[in-house]
mmCIF file of C-alpha atoms and ligand atoms in Angstrom:
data_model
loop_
_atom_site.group_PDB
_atom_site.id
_atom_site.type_symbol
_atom_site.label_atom_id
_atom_site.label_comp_id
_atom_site.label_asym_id
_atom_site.label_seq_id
_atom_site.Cartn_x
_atom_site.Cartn_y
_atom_site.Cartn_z
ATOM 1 C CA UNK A 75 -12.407 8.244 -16.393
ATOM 2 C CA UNK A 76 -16.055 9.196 -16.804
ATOM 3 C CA UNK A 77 -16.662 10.999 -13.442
ATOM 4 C CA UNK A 78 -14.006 13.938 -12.268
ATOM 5 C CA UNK A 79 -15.189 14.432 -8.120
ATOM 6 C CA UNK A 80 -13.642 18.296 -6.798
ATOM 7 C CA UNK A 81 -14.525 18.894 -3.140
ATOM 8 C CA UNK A 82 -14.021 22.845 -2.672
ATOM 9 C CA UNK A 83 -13.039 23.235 0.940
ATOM 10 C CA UNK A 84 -11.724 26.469 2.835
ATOM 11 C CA UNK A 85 -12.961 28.198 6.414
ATOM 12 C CA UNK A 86 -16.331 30.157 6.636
ATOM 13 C CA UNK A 87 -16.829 33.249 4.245
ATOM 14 C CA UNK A 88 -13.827 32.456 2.167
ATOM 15 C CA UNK A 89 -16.136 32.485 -1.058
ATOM 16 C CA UNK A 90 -15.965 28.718 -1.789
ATOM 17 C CA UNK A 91 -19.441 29.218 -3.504
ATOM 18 C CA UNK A 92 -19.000 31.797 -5.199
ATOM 19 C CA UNK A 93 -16.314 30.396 -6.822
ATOM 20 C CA UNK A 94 -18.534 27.388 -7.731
ATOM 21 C CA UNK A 95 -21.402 29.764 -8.617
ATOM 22 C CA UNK A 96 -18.828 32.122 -10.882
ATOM 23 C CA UNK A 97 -17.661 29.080 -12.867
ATOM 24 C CA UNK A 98 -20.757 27.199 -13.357
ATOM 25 C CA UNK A 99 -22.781 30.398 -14.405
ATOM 26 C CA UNK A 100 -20.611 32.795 -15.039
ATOM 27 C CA UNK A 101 -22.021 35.211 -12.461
ATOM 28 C CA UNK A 102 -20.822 36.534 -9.432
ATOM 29 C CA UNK A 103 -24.099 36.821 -7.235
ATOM 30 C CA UNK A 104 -22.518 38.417 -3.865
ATOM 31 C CA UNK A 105 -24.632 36.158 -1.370
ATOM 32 C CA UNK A 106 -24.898 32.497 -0.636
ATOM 33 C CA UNK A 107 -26.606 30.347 1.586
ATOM 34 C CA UNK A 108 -24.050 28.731 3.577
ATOM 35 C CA UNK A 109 -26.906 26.188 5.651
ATOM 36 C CA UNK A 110 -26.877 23.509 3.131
ATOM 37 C CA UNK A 111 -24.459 21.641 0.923
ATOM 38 C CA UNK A 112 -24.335 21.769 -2.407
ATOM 39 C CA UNK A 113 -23.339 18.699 -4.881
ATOM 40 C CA UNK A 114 -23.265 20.277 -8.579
ATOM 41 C CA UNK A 115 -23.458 17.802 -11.323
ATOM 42 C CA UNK A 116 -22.589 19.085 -14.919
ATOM 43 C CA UNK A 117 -21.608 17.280 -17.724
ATOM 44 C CA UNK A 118 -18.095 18.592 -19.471
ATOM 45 C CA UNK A 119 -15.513 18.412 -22.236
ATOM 46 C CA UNK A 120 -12.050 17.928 -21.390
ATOM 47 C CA UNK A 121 -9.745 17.795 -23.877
ATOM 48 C CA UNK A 122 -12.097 16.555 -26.352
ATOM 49 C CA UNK A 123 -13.783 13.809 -24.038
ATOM 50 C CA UNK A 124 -17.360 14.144 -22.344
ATOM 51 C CA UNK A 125 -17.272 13.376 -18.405
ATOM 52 C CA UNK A 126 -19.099 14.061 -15.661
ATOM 53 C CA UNK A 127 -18.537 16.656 -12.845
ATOM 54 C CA UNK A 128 -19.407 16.510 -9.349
ATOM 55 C CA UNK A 129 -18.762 19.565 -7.510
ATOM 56 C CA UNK A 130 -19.129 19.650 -3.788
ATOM 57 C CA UNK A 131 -19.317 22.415 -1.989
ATOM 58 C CA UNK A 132 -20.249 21.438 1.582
ATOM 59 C CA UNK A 133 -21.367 23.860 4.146
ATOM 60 C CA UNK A 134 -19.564 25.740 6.876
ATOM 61 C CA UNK A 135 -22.691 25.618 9.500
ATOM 62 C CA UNK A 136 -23.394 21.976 11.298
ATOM 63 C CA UNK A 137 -26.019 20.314 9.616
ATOM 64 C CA UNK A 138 -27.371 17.250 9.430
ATOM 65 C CA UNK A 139 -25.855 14.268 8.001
ATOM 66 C CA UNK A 140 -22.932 16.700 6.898
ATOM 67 C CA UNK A 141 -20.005 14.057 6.037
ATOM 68 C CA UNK A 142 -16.924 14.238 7.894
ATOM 69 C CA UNK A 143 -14.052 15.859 6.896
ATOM 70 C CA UNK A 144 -12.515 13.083 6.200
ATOM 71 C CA UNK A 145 -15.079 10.982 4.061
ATOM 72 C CA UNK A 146 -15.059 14.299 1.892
ATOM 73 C CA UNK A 147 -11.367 13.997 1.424
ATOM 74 C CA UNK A 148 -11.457 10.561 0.622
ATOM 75 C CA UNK A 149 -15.045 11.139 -1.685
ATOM 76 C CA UNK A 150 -12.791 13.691 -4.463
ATOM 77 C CA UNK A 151 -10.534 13.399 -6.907
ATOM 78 C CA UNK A 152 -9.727 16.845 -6.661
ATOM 79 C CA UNK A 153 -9.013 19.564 -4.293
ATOM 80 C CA UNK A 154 -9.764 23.517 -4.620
ATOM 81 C CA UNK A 155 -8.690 24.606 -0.886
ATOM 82 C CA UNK A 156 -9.686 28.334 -0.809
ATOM 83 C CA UNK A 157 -8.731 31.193 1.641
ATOM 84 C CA UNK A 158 -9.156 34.590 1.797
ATOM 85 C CA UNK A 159 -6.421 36.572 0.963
ATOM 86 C CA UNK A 160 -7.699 39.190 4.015
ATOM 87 C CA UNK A 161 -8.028 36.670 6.747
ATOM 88 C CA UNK A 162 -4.713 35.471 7.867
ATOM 89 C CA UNK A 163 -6.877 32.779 10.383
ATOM 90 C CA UNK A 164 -8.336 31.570 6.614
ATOM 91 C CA UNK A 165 -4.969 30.743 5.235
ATOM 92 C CA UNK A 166 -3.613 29.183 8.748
ATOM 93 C CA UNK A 167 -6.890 26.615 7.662
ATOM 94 C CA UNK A 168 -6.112 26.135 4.327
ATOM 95 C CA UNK A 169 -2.244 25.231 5.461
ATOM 96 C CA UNK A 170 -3.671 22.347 7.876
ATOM 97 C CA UNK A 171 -6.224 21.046 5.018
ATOM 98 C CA UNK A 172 -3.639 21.116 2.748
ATOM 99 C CA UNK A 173 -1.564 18.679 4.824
ATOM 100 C CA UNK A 174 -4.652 16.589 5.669
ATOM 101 C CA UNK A 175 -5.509 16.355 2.716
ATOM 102 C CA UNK A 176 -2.007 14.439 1.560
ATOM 103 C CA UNK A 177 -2.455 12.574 5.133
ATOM 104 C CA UNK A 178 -5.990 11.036 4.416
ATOM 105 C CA UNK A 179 -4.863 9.734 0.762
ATOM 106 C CA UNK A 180 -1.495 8.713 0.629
ATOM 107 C CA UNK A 181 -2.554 7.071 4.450
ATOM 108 C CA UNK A 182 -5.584 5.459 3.142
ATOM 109 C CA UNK A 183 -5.699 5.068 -0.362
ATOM 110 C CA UNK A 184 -2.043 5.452 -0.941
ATOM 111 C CA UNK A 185 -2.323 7.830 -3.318
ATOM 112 C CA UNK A 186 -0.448 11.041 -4.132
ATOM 113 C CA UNK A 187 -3.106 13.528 -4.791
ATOM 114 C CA UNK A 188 -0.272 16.851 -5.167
ATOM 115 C CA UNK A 189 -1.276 17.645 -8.477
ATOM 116 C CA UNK A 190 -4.687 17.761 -7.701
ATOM 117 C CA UNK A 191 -4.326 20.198 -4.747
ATOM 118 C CA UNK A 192 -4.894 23.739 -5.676
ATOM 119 C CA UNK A 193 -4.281 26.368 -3.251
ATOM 120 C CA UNK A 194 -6.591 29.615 -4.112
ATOM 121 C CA UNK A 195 -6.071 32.725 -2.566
ATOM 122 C CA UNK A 196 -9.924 34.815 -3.078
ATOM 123 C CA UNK A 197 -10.664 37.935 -2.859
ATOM 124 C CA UNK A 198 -7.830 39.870 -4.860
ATOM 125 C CA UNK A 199 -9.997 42.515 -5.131
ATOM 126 C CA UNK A 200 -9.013 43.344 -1.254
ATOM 127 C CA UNK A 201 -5.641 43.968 -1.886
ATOM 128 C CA UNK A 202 -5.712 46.670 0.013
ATOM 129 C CA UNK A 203 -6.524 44.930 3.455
ATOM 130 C CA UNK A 204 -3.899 42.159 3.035
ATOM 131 C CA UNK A 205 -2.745 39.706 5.368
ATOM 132 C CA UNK A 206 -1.806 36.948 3.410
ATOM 133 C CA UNK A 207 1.333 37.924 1.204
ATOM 134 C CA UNK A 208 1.603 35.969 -2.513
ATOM 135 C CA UNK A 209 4.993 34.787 -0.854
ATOM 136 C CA UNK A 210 4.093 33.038 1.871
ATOM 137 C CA UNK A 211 1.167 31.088 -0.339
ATOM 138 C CA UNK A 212 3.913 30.384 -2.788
ATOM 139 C CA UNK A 213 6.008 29.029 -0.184
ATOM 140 C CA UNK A 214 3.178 26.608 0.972
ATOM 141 C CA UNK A 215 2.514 25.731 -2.413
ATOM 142 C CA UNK A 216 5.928 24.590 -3.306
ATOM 143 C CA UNK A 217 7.005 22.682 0.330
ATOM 144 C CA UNK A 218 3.521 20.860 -0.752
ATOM 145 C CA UNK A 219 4.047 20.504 -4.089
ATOM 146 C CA UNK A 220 0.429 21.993 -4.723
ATOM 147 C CA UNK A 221 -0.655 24.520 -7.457
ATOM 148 C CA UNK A 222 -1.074 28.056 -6.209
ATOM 149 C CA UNK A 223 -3.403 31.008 -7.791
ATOM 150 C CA UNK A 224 -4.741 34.261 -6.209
ATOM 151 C CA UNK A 225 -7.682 35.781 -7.554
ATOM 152 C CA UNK A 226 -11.233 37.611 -6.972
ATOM 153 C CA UNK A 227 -14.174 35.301 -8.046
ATOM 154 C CA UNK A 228 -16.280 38.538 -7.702
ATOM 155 C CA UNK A 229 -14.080 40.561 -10.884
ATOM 156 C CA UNK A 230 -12.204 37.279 -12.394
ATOM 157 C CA UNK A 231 -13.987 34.553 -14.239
ATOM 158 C CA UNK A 232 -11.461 33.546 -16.789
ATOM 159 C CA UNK A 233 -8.982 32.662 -13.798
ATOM 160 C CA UNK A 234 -11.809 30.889 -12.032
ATOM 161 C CA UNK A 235 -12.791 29.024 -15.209
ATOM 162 C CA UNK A 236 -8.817 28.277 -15.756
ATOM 163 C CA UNK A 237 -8.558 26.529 -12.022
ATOM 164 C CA UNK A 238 -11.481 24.091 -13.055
ATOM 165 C CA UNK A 239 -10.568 22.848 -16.395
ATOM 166 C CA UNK A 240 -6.806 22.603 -14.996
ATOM 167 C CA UNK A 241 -8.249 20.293 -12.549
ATOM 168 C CA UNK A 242 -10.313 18.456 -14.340
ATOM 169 C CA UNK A 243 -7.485 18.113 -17.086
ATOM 170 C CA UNK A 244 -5.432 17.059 -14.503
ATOM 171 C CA UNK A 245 -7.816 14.566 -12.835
ATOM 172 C CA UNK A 246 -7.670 13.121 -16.292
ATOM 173 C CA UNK A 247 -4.237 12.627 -17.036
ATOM 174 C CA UNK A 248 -3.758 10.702 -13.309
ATOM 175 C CA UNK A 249 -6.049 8.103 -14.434
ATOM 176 C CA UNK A 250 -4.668 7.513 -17.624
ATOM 177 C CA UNK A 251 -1.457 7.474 -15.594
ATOM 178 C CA UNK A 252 -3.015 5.141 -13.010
ATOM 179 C CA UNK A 253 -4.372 2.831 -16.247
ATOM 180 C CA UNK A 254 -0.737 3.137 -18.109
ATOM 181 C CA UNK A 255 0.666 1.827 -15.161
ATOM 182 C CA UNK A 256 -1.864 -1.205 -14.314
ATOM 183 C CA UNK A 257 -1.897 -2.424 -18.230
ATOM 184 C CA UNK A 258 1.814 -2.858 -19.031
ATOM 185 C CA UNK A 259 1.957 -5.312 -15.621
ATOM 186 C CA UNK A 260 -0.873 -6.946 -17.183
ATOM 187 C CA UNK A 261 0.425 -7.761 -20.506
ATOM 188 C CA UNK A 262 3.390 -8.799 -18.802
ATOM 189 C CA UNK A 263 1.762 -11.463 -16.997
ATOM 190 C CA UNK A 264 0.087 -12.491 -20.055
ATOM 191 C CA UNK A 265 3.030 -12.822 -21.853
ATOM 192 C CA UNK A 266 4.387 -14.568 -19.448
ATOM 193 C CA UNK A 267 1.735 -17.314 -19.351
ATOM 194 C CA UNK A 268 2.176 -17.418 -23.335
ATOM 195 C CA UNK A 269 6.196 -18.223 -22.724
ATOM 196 C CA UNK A 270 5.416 -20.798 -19.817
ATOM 197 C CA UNK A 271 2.947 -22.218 -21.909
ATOM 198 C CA UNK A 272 5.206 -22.254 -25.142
ATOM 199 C CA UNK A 273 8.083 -23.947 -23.148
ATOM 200 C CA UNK A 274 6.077 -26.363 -21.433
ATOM 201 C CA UNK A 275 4.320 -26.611 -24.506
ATOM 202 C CA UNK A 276 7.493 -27.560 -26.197
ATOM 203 C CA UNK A 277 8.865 -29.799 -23.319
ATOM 204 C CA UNK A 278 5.570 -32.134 -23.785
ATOM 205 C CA UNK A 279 5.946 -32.363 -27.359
ATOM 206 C CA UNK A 280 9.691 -33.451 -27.422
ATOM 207 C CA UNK A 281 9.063 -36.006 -24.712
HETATM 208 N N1 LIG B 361 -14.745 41.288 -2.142
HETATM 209 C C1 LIG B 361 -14.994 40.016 -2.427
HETATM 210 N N2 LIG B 361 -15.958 39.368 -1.765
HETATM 211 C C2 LIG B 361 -16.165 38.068 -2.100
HETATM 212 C C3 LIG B 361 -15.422 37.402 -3.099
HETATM 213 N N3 LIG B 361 -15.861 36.121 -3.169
HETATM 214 C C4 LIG B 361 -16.840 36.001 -2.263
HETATM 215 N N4 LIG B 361 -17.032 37.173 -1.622
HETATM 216 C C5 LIG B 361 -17.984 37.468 -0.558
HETATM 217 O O1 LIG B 361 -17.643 36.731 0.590
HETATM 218 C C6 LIG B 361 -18.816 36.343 1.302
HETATM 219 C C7 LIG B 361 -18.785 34.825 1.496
HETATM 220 O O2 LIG B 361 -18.876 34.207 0.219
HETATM 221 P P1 LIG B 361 -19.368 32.694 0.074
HETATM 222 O O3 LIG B 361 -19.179 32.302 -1.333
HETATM 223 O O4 LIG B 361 -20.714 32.535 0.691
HETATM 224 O O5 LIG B 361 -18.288 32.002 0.990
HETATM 225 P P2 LIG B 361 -18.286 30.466 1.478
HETATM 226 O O6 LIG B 361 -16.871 30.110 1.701
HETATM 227 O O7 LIG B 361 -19.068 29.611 0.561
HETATM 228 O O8 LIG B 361 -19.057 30.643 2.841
HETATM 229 P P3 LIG B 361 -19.708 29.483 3.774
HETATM 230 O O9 LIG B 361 -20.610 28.641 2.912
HETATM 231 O O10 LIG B 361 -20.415 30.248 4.835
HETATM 232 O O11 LIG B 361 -18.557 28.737 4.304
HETATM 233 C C8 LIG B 361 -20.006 36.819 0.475
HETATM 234 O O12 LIG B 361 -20.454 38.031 1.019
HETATM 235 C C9 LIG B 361 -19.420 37.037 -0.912
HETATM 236 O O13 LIG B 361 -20.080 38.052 -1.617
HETATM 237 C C10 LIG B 361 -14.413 38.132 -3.792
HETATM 238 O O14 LIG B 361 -13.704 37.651 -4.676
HETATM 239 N N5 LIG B 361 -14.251 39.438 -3.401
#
């Protein structure tokens, strides 16, 4: 795989860009534009091997030519579904795109994307205003088989760094999977031609 796609999706204000913004520069700038989409390209390492990231961050206000939800589903590889840990009505979102987001692929391109859902609870930092408890995004996680952290992009940028590369590494590994599986079905027919071909082969000679 040369090209890793992760759409970032999550309702308005959830701090989907600054979670872009904290692990592409390190920085947590405080305020975004949220008229336009953003698609970062940046080329990474991952685990030793150079590919290239897209990273879309579409945005929350209509705009023009805006994809639907459901081309952007089926455009990634990867999903970061963000909500704010503060906003109950955020995670009620997250739950439905979540679901969706197994609906559109293993509907349409058949294929199970779990391990490349992560569910990320922002805004840790607002502990104290609560509404979404670390058990009931746990319990999401696990009924859809998704990975679950909870953090603050504005104090955290190891965690925020960790959710990428996990993704990417894990983007990875499915197509190697995906290859492993198409390959050994390919040598099989092959050798299968060389054994038809050997006993026909045969056949011809002793007649
Ligand atoms: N306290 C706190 N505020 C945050 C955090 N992350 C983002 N914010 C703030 O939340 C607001 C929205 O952040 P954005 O990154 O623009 O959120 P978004 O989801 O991209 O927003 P839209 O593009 O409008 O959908 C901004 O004021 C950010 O400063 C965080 O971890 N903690």
């Amino acid at each position: 795989m040369n090209e890793i796609k992760i759409c970032v999706l999550g309702s308005e204000g959830v701090g989907k860009s600054a979670l872009v913004v904290r692990f592409l520069t390190r920085r947590f700038i405080g305020e975004y534009s949220s008229s336009s989409e953003c698609i970062y390209r940046k080329r990474v390492s991952v685990d030793g091997r150079q590919v290239n990231l897209e990273l879309y961050d579409p945005c929350s206000q209509p705009c023009d030519g805006r994809p639907s939800l459901n081309d952007q589903i089926l455009w990634a590889d990867g999903f970061v579904v963000v909500y704010d840990i503060s906003d109950h009505s955020s995670f009620i979102t997250a739950k439905a795109l979540v679901h969706l987001i197994r609906q559109v692929h293993l509907g349409t391109t058949k294929r199970d994307v779990d391990s490349l859902i992560f569910l990320v609870g922002n805004k840790q930092d607002l502990c104290h205003l609560r509404e979404v408890g670390r058990e009931e995004a746990q319990r999401l996680a696990a009924e859809s088989h998704c990975h679950f952290y909870e953090l603050s992009a504005a104090e955290h940028y190891q965690e925020v760094a960790l959710i990428f590369t996990k993704m990417m590494q894990n983007a990875c590994l499915d197509s190697k999977a995906k290859e492993r599986r198409r390959r050994p079905s390919g040598s099989k027919s092959k050798s299968m031609v060389k054994l038809i071909n050997n006993v026909f082969g045969k056949r011809r000679k002793s007649v």
